[in-house]
Phi, psi and omega in degrees: 000138178243160176240153178276151176292155179294156179293149178285147181240127176274126179293151178292148176303147187302326184257014180281156179297321180301313180297318181294321179293315179295329176293323176299314180297321180294336176298333184256027183294340176291329179269343180239084186289338183268122183300318180297327175296321178294318178297316181297316179294320178299317179296314182291326176291323176298318177299321178296314182297326180273005174091012184249349188242186180272159178290164183304327180301324179276320184297322182300324179278319188281337181279350177057047177274155179260118181258148176230128174079012181205147179278162179299317182295317180293320179295317178298322179296317179295319178297317179299318179297317179295321180291327176295320176298320180295316181292323180289332179283338182282000000 
């Protein structure tokens, strides 16, 4: 039995909002040890930034991510601060 190679993925442009949101999530990789949790959180934060999702206070609880070394409330506060910086820079 053989398997097919994974599909190729084109990286997001360097100055796109999507790339900036995923970079914010990568800043917290010490608190988010599971890569899939970071991807899930990045996607939901991108939806929030584009006006379709919930704020970080809700997302931290609803995405069921595993945090290490930080409380949910403190993590949500840090995410909110980073997103405010992103919005002010745009």
